[in-house]
PDB file of C-alpha atoms in Angstrom:
ATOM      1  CA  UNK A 277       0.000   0.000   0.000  1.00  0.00           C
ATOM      2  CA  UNK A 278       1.381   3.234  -1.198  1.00  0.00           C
ATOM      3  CA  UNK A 279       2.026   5.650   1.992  1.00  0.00           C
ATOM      4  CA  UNK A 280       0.663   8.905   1.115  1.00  0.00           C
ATOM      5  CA  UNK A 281       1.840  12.353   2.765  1.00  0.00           C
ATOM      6  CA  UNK A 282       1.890  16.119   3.215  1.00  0.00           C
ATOM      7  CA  UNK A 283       4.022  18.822   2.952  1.00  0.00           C
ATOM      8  CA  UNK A 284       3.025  22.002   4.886  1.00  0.00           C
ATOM      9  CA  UNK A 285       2.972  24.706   2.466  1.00  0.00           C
ATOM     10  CA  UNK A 286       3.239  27.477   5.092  1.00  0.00           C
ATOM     11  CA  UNK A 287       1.917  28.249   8.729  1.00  0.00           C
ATOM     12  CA  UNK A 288      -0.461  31.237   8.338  1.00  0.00           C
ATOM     13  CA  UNK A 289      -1.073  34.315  11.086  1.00  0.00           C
ATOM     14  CA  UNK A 290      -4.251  35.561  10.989  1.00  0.00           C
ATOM     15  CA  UNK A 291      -3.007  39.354  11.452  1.00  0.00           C
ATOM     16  CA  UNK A 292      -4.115  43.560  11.444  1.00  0.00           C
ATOM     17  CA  UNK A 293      -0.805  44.488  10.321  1.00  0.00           C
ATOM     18  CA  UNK A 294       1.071  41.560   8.041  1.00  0.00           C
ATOM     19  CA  UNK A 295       4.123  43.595   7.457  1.00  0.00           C
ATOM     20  CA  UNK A 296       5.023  44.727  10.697  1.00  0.00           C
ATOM     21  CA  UNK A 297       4.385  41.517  11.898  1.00  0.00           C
ATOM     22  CA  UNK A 298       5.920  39.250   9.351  1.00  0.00           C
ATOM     23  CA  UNK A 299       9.322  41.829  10.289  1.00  0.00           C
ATOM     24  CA  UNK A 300       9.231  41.008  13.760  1.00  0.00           C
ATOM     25  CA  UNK A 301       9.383  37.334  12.908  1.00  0.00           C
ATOM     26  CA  UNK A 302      11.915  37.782  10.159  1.00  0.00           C
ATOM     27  CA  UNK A 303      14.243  39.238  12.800  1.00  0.00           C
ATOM     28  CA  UNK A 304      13.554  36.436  15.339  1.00  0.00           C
ATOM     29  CA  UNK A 305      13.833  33.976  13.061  1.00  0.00           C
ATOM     30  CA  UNK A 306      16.639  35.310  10.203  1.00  0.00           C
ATOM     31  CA  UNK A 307      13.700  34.494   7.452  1.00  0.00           C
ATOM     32  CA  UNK A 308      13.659  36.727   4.620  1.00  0.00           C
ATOM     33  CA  UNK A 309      10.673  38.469   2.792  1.00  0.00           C
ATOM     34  CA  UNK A 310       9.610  37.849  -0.411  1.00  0.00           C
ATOM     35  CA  UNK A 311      11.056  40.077  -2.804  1.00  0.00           C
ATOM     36  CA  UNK A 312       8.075  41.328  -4.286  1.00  0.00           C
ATOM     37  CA  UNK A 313       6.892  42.261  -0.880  1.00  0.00           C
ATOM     38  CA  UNK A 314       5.021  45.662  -0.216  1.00  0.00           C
ATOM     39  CA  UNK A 315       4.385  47.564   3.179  1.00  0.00           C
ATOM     40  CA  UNK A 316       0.901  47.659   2.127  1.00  0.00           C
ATOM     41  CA  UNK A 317       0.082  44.312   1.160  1.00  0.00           C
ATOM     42  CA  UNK A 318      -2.449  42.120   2.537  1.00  0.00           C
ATOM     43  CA  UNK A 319      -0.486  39.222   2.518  1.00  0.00           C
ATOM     44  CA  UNK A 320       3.453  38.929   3.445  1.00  0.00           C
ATOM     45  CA  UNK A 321       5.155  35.440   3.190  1.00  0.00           C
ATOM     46  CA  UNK A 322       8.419  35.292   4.828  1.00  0.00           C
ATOM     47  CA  UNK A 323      11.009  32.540   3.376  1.00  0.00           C
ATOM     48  CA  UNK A 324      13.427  30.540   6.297  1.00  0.00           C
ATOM     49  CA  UNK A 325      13.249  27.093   7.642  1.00  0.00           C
ATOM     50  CA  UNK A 326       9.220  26.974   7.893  1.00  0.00           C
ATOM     51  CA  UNK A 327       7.553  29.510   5.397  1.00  0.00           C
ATOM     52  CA  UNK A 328       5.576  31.795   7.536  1.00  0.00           C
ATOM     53  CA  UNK A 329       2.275  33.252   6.148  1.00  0.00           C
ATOM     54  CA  UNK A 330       1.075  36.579   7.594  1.00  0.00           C
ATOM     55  CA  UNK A 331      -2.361  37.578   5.957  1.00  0.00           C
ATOM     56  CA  UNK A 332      -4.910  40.676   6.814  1.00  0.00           C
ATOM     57  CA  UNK A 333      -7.705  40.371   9.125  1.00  0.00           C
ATOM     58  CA  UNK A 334     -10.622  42.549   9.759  1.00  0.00           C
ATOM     59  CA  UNK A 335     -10.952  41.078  13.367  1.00  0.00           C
ATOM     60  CA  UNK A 336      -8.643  41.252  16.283  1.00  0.00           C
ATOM     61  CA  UNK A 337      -7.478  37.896  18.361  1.00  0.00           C
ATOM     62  CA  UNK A 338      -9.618  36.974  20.799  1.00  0.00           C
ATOM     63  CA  UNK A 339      -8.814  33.506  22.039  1.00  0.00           C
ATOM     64  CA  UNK A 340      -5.618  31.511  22.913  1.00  0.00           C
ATOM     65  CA  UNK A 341      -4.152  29.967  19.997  1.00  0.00           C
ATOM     66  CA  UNK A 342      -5.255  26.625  19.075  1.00  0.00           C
ATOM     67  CA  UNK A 343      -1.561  26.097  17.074  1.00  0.00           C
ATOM     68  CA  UNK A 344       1.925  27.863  18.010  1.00  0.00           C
ATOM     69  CA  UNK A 345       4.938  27.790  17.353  1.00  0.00           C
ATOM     70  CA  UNK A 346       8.165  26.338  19.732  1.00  0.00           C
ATOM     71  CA  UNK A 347      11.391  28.113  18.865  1.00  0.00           C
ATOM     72  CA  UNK A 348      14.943  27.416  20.349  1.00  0.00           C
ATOM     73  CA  UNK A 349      18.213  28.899  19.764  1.00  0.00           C
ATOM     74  CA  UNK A 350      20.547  28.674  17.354  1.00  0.00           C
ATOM     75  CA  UNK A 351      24.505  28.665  17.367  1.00  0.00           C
ATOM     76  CA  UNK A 352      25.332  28.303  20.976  1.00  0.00           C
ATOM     77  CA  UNK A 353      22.590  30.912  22.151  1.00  0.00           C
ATOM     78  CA  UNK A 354      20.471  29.982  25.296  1.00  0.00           C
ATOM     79  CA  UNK A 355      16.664  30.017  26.070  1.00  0.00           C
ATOM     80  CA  UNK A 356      16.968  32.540  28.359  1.00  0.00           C
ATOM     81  CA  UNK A 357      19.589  34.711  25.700  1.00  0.00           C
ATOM     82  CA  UNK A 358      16.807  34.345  23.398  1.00  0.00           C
ATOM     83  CA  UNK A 359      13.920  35.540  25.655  1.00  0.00           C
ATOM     84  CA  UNK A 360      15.922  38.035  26.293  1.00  0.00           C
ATOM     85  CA  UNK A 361      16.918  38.925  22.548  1.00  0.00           C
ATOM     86  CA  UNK A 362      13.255  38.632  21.852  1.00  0.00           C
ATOM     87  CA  UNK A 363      12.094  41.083  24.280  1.00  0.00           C
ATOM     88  CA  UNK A 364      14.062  43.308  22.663  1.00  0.00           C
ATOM     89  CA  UNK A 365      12.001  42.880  18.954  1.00  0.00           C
ATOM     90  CA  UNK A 366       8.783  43.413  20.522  1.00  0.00           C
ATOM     91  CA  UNK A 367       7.560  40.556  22.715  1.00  0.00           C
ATOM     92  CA  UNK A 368       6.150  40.111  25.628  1.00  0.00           C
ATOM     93  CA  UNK A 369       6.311  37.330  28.831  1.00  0.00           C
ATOM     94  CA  UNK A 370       3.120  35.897  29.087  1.00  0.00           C
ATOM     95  CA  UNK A 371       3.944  33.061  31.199  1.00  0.00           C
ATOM     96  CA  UNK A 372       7.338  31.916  32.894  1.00  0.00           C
ATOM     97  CA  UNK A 373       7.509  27.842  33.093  1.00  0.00           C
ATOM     98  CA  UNK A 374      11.599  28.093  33.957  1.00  0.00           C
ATOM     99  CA  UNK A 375      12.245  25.287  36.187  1.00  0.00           C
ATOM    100  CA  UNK A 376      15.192  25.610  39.297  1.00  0.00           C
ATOM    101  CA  UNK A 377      16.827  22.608  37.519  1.00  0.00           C
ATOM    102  CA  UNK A 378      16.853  24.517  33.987  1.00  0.00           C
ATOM    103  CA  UNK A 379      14.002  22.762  32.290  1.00  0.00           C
ATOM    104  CA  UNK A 380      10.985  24.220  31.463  1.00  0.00           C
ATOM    105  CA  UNK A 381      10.381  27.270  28.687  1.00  0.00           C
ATOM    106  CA  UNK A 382       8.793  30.499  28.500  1.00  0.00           C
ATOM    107  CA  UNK A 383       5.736  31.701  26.600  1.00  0.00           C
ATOM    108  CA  UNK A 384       5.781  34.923  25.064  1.00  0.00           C
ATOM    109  CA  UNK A 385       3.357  36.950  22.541  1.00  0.00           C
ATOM    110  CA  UNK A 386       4.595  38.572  19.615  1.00  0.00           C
ATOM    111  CA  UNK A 387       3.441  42.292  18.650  1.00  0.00           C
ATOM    112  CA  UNK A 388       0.026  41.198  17.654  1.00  0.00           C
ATOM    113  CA  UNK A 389      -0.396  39.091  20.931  1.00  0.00           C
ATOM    114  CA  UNK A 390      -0.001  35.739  19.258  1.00  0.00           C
ATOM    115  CA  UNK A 391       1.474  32.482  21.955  1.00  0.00           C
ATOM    116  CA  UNK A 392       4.852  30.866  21.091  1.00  0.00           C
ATOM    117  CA  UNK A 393       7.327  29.210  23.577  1.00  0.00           C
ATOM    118  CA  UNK A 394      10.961  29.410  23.970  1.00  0.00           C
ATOM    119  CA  UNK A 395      12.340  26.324  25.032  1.00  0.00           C
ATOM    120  CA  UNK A 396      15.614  25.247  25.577  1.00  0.00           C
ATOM    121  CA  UNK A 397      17.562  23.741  22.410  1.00  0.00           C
ATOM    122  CA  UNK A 398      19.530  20.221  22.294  1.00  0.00           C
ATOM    123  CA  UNK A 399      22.827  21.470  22.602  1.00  0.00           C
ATOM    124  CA  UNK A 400      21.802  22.913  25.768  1.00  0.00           C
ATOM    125  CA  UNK A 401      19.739  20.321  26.957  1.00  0.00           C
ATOM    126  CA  UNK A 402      22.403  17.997  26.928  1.00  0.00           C
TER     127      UNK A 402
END
């Protein structure tokens, strides 16, 4: 029997503002716009690792996120580095799940109030 599969295209943020958004994540991430992107445009894809989709809205989030995204550092850099670097872009601590022992992660909101965790990568895991 033939095993059939997907490929995700792209992860899409509902969003008021795609561009401003999309540039927060292309800093946080090291994505890169499309080239034909405008300021103006409804829709902004950025290019990296995962495409990420950022698309106009006439309505505001009003719910948790039922899908988010998990990000870890890259290149040496630690969870809490990356929290830290993050802050800096625009987000925000929503919840602090750091353990005493080092485990745990942190959830944060980007500019638009959207969920996603920064855990701790493998190389510092181990």
């Amino acid at each position: 029997m033939a095993v059939h599969m997907i490929d995700v295209h792209f992860v899409t943020f509902d969003c008021a503002r795609p561009y401003e958004l999309a540039t927060f994540w292309r800093d946080a991430t090291g994505g890169e716009l499309h080239p034909e992107t405008q300021k103006d445009h409804d829709e902004v894809l950025l290019q990296g690792r995962v495409n990420l989709l950022f698309i106009k809205v006439p309505e505001g989030k009003s719910t948790k996120n039922r899908v988010h995204l998990d990000v870890t550092g890259t290149g040496g850099t630690t969870r809490d580095q990356e929290v830290e670097r993050l802050l800096g872009l625009g987000a925000t601590v929503f919840e602090d799940r750091r353990k005493p022992n080092g485990g745990g992660w942190v959830t944060m909101l980007d500019p638009e109030g959207n969920e996603f965790c920064v855990c701790r990568a493998e190389y510092e895991r181990a």
